[in-house]
PDB file of C-alpha atoms in Angstrom:
ATOM      1  CA  UNK Q1327      40.325 -10.390 -45.600  1.00 47.00           C
ATOM      2  CA  UNK Q1328      38.041 -12.149 -46.646  1.00 56.00           C
ATOM      3  CA  UNK Q1329      39.225 -14.795 -44.208  1.00 60.00           C
ATOM      4  CA  UNK Q1330      39.548 -12.456 -41.446  1.00 66.00           C
ATOM      5  CA  UNK Q1331      36.109 -11.308 -42.524  1.00 63.00           C
ATOM      6  CA  UNK Q1332      34.669 -15.053 -42.227  1.00 66.00           C
ATOM      7  CA  UNK Q1333      36.243 -16.318 -38.704  1.00 70.00           C
ATOM      8  CA  UNK Q1334      35.187 -12.581 -37.408  1.00 67.00           C
ATOM      9  CA  UNK Q1335      31.431 -13.538 -38.584  1.00 64.00           C
ATOM     10  CA  UNK Q1336      31.545 -17.021 -37.201  1.00 66.00           C
ATOM     11  CA  UNK Q1337      32.461 -15.694 -34.128  1.00 67.00           C
ATOM     12  CA  UNK Q1338      29.551 -13.761 -33.683  1.00 63.00           C
ATOM     13  CA  UNK Q1339      27.406 -16.408 -34.697  1.00 59.00           C
ATOM     14  CA  UNK Q1340      29.087 -18.994 -32.484  1.00 64.00           C
ATOM     15  CA  UNK Q1341      28.855 -16.028 -29.876  1.00 62.00           C
ATOM     16  CA  UNK Q1342      26.025 -15.465 -30.776  1.00 58.00           C
ATOM     17  CA  UNK Q1343      24.814 -19.027 -29.891  1.00 56.00           C
ATOM     18  CA  UNK Q1344      26.327 -19.290 -26.393  1.00 54.00           C
ATOM     19  CA  UNK Q1345      24.298 -16.080 -25.065  1.00 52.00           C
ATOM     20  CA  UNK Q1346      21.233 -17.878 -26.937  1.00 52.00           C
ATOM     21  CA  UNK Q1347      21.432 -21.255 -25.222  1.00 50.00           C
ATOM     22  CA  UNK Q1348      22.043 -19.201 -22.315  1.00 45.00           C
ATOM     23  CA  UNK Q1349      19.076 -17.299 -21.940  1.00 47.00           C
ATOM     24  CA  UNK Q1350      16.493 -20.873 -23.526  1.00 45.00           C
ATOM     25  CA  UNK Q1351      18.526 -22.648 -20.723  1.00 45.00           C
ATOM     26  CA  UNK Q1352      17.767 -19.711 -18.021  1.00 42.00           C
ATOM     27  CA  UNK Q1353      14.125 -19.714 -19.336  1.00 44.00           C
ATOM     28  CA  UNK Q1354      13.494 -23.173 -19.760  1.00 42.00           C
ATOM     29  CA  UNK Q1355      11.986 -21.764 -23.267  1.00 40.00           C
ATOM     30  CA  UNK Q1356      12.530 -22.626 -26.600  1.00 42.00           C
ATOM     31  CA  UNK Q1357      14.711 -20.328 -28.509  1.00 40.00           C
ATOM     32  CA  UNK Q1358      13.565 -17.231 -29.884  1.00 42.00           C
ATOM     33  CA  UNK Q1359      12.372 -17.082 -33.363  1.00 46.00           C
ATOM     34  CA  UNK Q1360      13.662 -14.923 -36.635  1.00 46.00           C
ATOM     35  CA  UNK Q1361      12.501 -10.663 -36.093  1.00 50.00           C
ATOM     36  CA  UNK Q1362      12.242  -9.030 -38.897  1.00 51.00           C
ATOM     37  CA  UNK Q1363      10.067  -5.243 -39.456  1.00 51.00           C
ATOM     38  CA  UNK Q1364       9.059  -6.193 -42.742  1.00 49.00           C
ATOM     39  CA  UNK Q1365       8.988  -9.047 -45.106  1.00 52.00           C
ATOM     40  CA  UNK Q1366      12.054 -10.239 -47.455  1.00 48.00           C
ATOM     41  CA  UNK Q1367      11.794 -10.032 -50.630  1.00 49.00           C
ATOM     42  CA  UNK Q1368      11.658 -12.737 -52.994  1.00 46.00           C
ATOM     43  CA  UNK Q1369      15.499 -11.877 -54.143  1.00 46.00           C
ATOM     44  CA  UNK Q1370      16.299 -12.255 -50.365  1.00 48.00           C
ATOM     45  CA  UNK Q1371      13.744 -15.351 -49.429  1.00 45.00           C
ATOM     46  CA  UNK Q1372      15.580 -17.454 -52.301  1.00 40.00           C
ATOM     47  CA  UNK Q1373      18.721 -17.114 -50.869  1.00 45.00           C
ATOM     48  CA  UNK Q1374      18.115 -18.556 -48.574  1.00 47.00           C
ATOM     49  CA  UNK Q1375      15.489 -21.503 -48.817  1.00 44.00           C
ATOM     50  CA  UNK Q1376      15.650 -24.357 -46.957  1.00 45.00           C
ATOM     51  CA  UNK Q1377      16.568 -26.888 -50.300  1.00 44.00           C
ATOM     52  CA  UNK Q1378      19.302 -24.291 -51.067  1.00 44.00           C
ATOM     53  CA  UNK Q1379      21.117 -25.103 -47.276  1.00 43.00           C
ATOM     54  CA  UNK Q1380      19.317 -28.226 -46.398  1.00 46.00           C
ATOM     55  CA  UNK Q1381      16.771 -26.459 -43.758  1.00 44.00           C
ATOM     56  CA  UNK Q1382      13.808 -28.733 -43.656  1.00 48.00           C
ATOM     57  CA  UNK Q1383      10.342 -26.847 -44.339  1.00 45.00           C
ATOM     58  CA  UNK Q1384       8.960 -28.588 -41.287  1.00 46.00           C
ATOM     59  CA  UNK Q1385      11.537 -27.695 -38.960  1.00 49.00           C
ATOM     60  CA  UNK Q1386      11.773 -24.034 -38.921  1.00 53.00           C
ATOM     61  CA  UNK Q1387      14.685 -22.970 -36.261  1.00 59.00           C
ATOM     62  CA  UNK Q1388      17.093 -20.141 -36.403  1.00 60.00           C
ATOM     63  CA  UNK Q1389      19.907 -22.128 -35.197  1.00 67.00           C
ATOM     64  CA  UNK Q1390      20.239 -23.673 -39.067  1.00 72.00           C
ATOM     65  CA  UNK Q1391      18.869 -19.976 -40.631  1.00 72.00           C
ATOM     66  CA  UNK Q1392      21.233 -18.335 -38.591  1.00 72.00           C
ATOM     67  CA  UNK Q1393      23.873 -20.969 -39.954  1.00 78.00           C
ATOM     68  CA  UNK Q1394      22.056 -20.624 -42.887  1.00 80.00           C
ATOM     69  CA  UNK Q1395      22.818 -16.923 -43.987  1.00 82.00           C
ATOM     70  CA  UNK Q1396      26.459 -16.648 -42.319  1.00 80.00           C
ATOM     71  CA  UNK Q1397      27.210 -19.681 -45.410  1.00 84.00           C
ATOM     72  CA  UNK Q1398      25.628 -17.070 -47.695  1.00 86.00           C
ATOM     73  CA  UNK Q1399      27.407 -14.037 -46.528  1.00 86.00           C
ATOM     74  CA  UNK Q1400      30.539 -16.000 -46.052  1.00 86.00           C
ATOM     75  CA  UNK Q1401      30.706 -17.418 -50.045  1.00 90.00           C
ATOM     76  CA  UNK Q1402      30.234 -12.798 -50.415  1.00 91.00           C
ATOM     77  CA  UNK Q1403      32.921 -10.472 -51.099  1.00 92.00           C
ATOM     78  CA  UNK Q1404      33.345  -7.885 -48.125  1.00 91.00           C
ATOM     79  CA  UNK Q1405      33.555  -4.485 -49.078  1.00 90.00           C
ATOM     80  CA  UNK Q1406      33.426  -2.360 -46.514  1.00 86.00           C
ATOM     81  CA  UNK Q1407      34.488  -2.853 -42.632  1.00 87.00           C
ATOM     82  CA  UNK Q1408      34.373  -0.270 -39.040  1.00 84.00           C
ATOM     83  CA  UNK Q1409      34.081  -0.703 -36.352  1.00 82.00           C
ATOM     84  CA  UNK Q1410      31.687  -3.280 -35.537  1.00 85.00           C
ATOM     85  CA  UNK Q1411      29.844  -3.512 -39.298  1.00 88.00           C
ATOM     86  CA  UNK Q1412      31.096  -4.953 -42.143  1.00 90.00           C
ATOM     87  CA  UNK Q1413      29.194  -4.838 -45.607  1.00 91.00           C
ATOM     88  CA  UNK Q1414      28.993  -8.290 -47.316  1.00 92.00           C
ATOM     89  CA  UNK Q1415      28.188  -8.361 -51.274  1.00 92.00           C
ATOM     90  CA  UNK Q1416      26.675 -11.750 -52.120  1.00 92.00           C
ATOM     91  CA  UNK Q1417      25.088 -10.985 -55.332  1.00 90.00           C
ATOM     92  CA  UNK Q1418      25.491  -8.328 -58.255  1.00 88.00           C
ATOM     93  CA  UNK Q1419      22.303  -5.907 -56.510  1.00 89.00           C
ATOM     94  CA  UNK Q1420      22.638  -7.245 -52.980  1.00 91.00           C
ATOM     95  CA  UNK Q1421      24.203  -6.415 -49.742  1.00 92.00           C
ATOM     96  CA  UNK Q1422      24.591  -7.162 -45.964  1.00 92.00           C
ATOM     97  CA  UNK Q1423      25.070  -5.350 -43.908  1.00 91.00           C
ATOM     98  CA  UNK Q1424      26.026  -7.297 -40.674  1.00 90.00           C
ATOM     99  CA  UNK Q1425      26.193  -6.013 -36.850  1.00 87.00           C
ATOM    100  CA  UNK Q1426      25.049  -6.022 -33.116  1.00 84.00           C
ATOM    101  CA  UNK Q1427      22.423  -4.619 -33.130  1.00 69.00           C
ATOM    102  CA  UNK Q1428      21.908  -2.661 -36.007  1.00 75.00           C
ATOM    103  CA  UNK Q1429      19.416   0.060 -35.625  1.00 74.00           C
ATOM    104  CA  UNK Q1430      15.824  -0.247 -37.713  1.00 74.00           C
ATOM    105  CA  UNK Q1431      15.778   2.650 -38.354  1.00 80.00           C
ATOM    106  CA  UNK Q1432      18.187   3.111 -40.234  1.00 82.00           C
ATOM    107  CA  UNK Q1433      14.980   2.047 -42.793  1.00 82.00           C
ATOM    108  CA  UNK Q1434      13.174   4.853 -42.392  1.00 84.00           C
ATOM    109  CA  UNK Q1435      16.747   7.363 -42.594  1.00 84.00           C
ATOM    110  CA  UNK Q1436      17.116   5.322 -46.417  1.00 84.00           C
ATOM    111  CA  UNK Q1437      13.733   6.095 -47.227  1.00 84.00           C
ATOM    112  CA  UNK Q1438      14.329   9.584 -46.145  1.00 85.00           C
ATOM    113  CA  UNK Q1439      16.984  10.185 -48.435  1.00 83.00           C
ATOM    114  CA  UNK Q1440      15.448   8.618 -51.539  1.00 83.00           C
ATOM    115  CA  UNK Q1441      12.514  10.872 -50.912  1.00 86.00           C
ATOM    116  CA  UNK Q1442      13.419  14.081 -49.638  1.00 86.00           C
ATOM    117  CA  UNK Q1443      17.411  14.630 -50.783  1.00 83.00           C
ATOM    118  CA  UNK Q1444      18.142  15.462 -54.367  1.00 78.00           C
ATOM    119  CA  UNK Q1445      21.049  14.051 -56.263  1.00 77.00           C
ATOM    120  CA  UNK Q1446      21.690  11.005 -53.267  1.00 77.00           C
ATOM    121  CA  UNK Q1447      20.656   7.766 -54.709  1.00 81.00           C
ATOM    122  CA  UNK Q1448      20.476   5.086 -51.464  1.00 84.00           C
ATOM    123  CA  UNK Q1449      20.116   1.519 -51.247  1.00 88.00           C
ATOM    124  CA  UNK Q1450      16.811   0.362 -50.850  1.00 88.00           C
ATOM    125  CA  UNK Q1451      16.772  -1.670 -47.619  1.00 86.00           C
ATOM    126  CA  UNK Q1452      15.456  -5.113 -48.349  1.00 86.00           C
ATOM    127  CA  UNK Q1453      14.872  -7.082 -45.336  1.00 83.00           C
ATOM    128  CA  UNK Q1454      16.298  -6.738 -41.867  1.00 84.00           C
ATOM    129  CA  UNK Q1455      16.542 -10.171 -39.591  1.00 83.00           C
ATOM    130  CA  UNK Q1456      18.112 -10.243 -36.164  1.00 79.00           C
ATOM    131  CA  UNK Q1457      19.357 -13.879 -34.529  1.00 75.00           C
ATOM    132  CA  UNK Q1458      20.222 -13.342 -30.816  1.00 74.00           C
ATOM    133  CA  UNK Q1459      22.894 -10.275 -30.715  1.00 79.00           C
ATOM    134  CA  UNK Q1460      23.586  -9.935 -34.433  1.00 82.00           C
ATOM    135  CA  UNK Q1461      21.947  -7.779 -37.179  1.00 85.00           C
ATOM    136  CA  UNK Q1462      21.376  -8.977 -41.292  1.00 87.00           C
ATOM    137  CA  UNK Q1463      19.987  -5.694 -43.009  1.00 89.00           C
ATOM    138  CA  UNK Q1464      19.527  -7.044 -46.741  1.00 91.00           C
ATOM    139  CA  UNK Q1465      20.379  -4.281 -49.088  1.00 90.00           C
ATOM    140  CA  UNK Q1466      20.564  -2.969 -52.999  1.00 90.00           C
ATOM    141  CA  UNK Q1467      23.959  -2.472 -54.217  1.00 90.00           C
ATOM    142  CA  UNK Q1468      24.680   1.078 -54.953  1.00 86.00           C
ATOM    143  CA  UNK Q1469      27.669   1.424 -57.165  1.00 84.00           C
ATOM    144  CA  UNK Q1470      29.319   4.417 -57.440  1.00 81.00           C
ATOM    145  CA  UNK Q1471      30.861   6.860 -54.713  1.00 77.00           C
ATOM    146  CA  UNK Q1472      30.375   5.153 -50.820  1.00 74.00           C
ATOM    147  CA  UNK Q1473      28.587   7.791 -48.612  1.00 70.00           C
ATOM    148  CA  UNK Q1474      31.918   7.736 -46.478  1.00 76.00           C
ATOM    149  CA  UNK Q1475      33.465   9.320 -49.409  1.00 81.00           C
ATOM    150  CA  UNK Q1476      30.625  11.890 -50.325  1.00 76.00           C
ATOM    151  CA  UNK Q1477      29.983  13.094 -47.270  1.00 78.00           C
ATOM    152  CA  UNK Q1478      32.317  16.411 -46.397  1.00 83.00           C
ATOM    153  CA  UNK Q1479      30.898  17.421 -49.143  1.00 81.00           C
ATOM    154  CA  UNK Q1480      26.676  16.633 -48.330  1.00 72.00           C
ATOM    155  CA  UNK Q1481      26.482  19.720 -46.445  1.00 72.00           C
ATOM    156  CA  UNK Q1482      28.424  22.464 -49.312  1.00 64.00           C
TER     157      UNK Q1482
END
């Protein structure tokens, strides 16, 4: 299962690069920068640091950073797959949800659950990075019953 996820992630990266290159050629402008609705926490910045992945500090490159993200995720353990989404555990307390065009409002939904629904401990969003069509949502890892398992009982 691990190699299948790794192959799919590499294909997504390759497809994203092709799309990015075509768009760049069409518009004849530089590759668009990475986007993030809020700053990444220190643990994520460290995990993607240039010294670990040979990304020169003076040459920011979305393709090099996306390759570093893919390497980080490929070294992790897939813990859930469904449709166009995959969740990979990259450390004891951090997971990454990978998908095409993840909704940014999921961050607000997780905050709402934490504040308004007692008895549910949702993961905290640590950062969301989008490279081309693929989004990487970094979150805390919550051990225990999954939302998929709890969903049928939430409305009882």
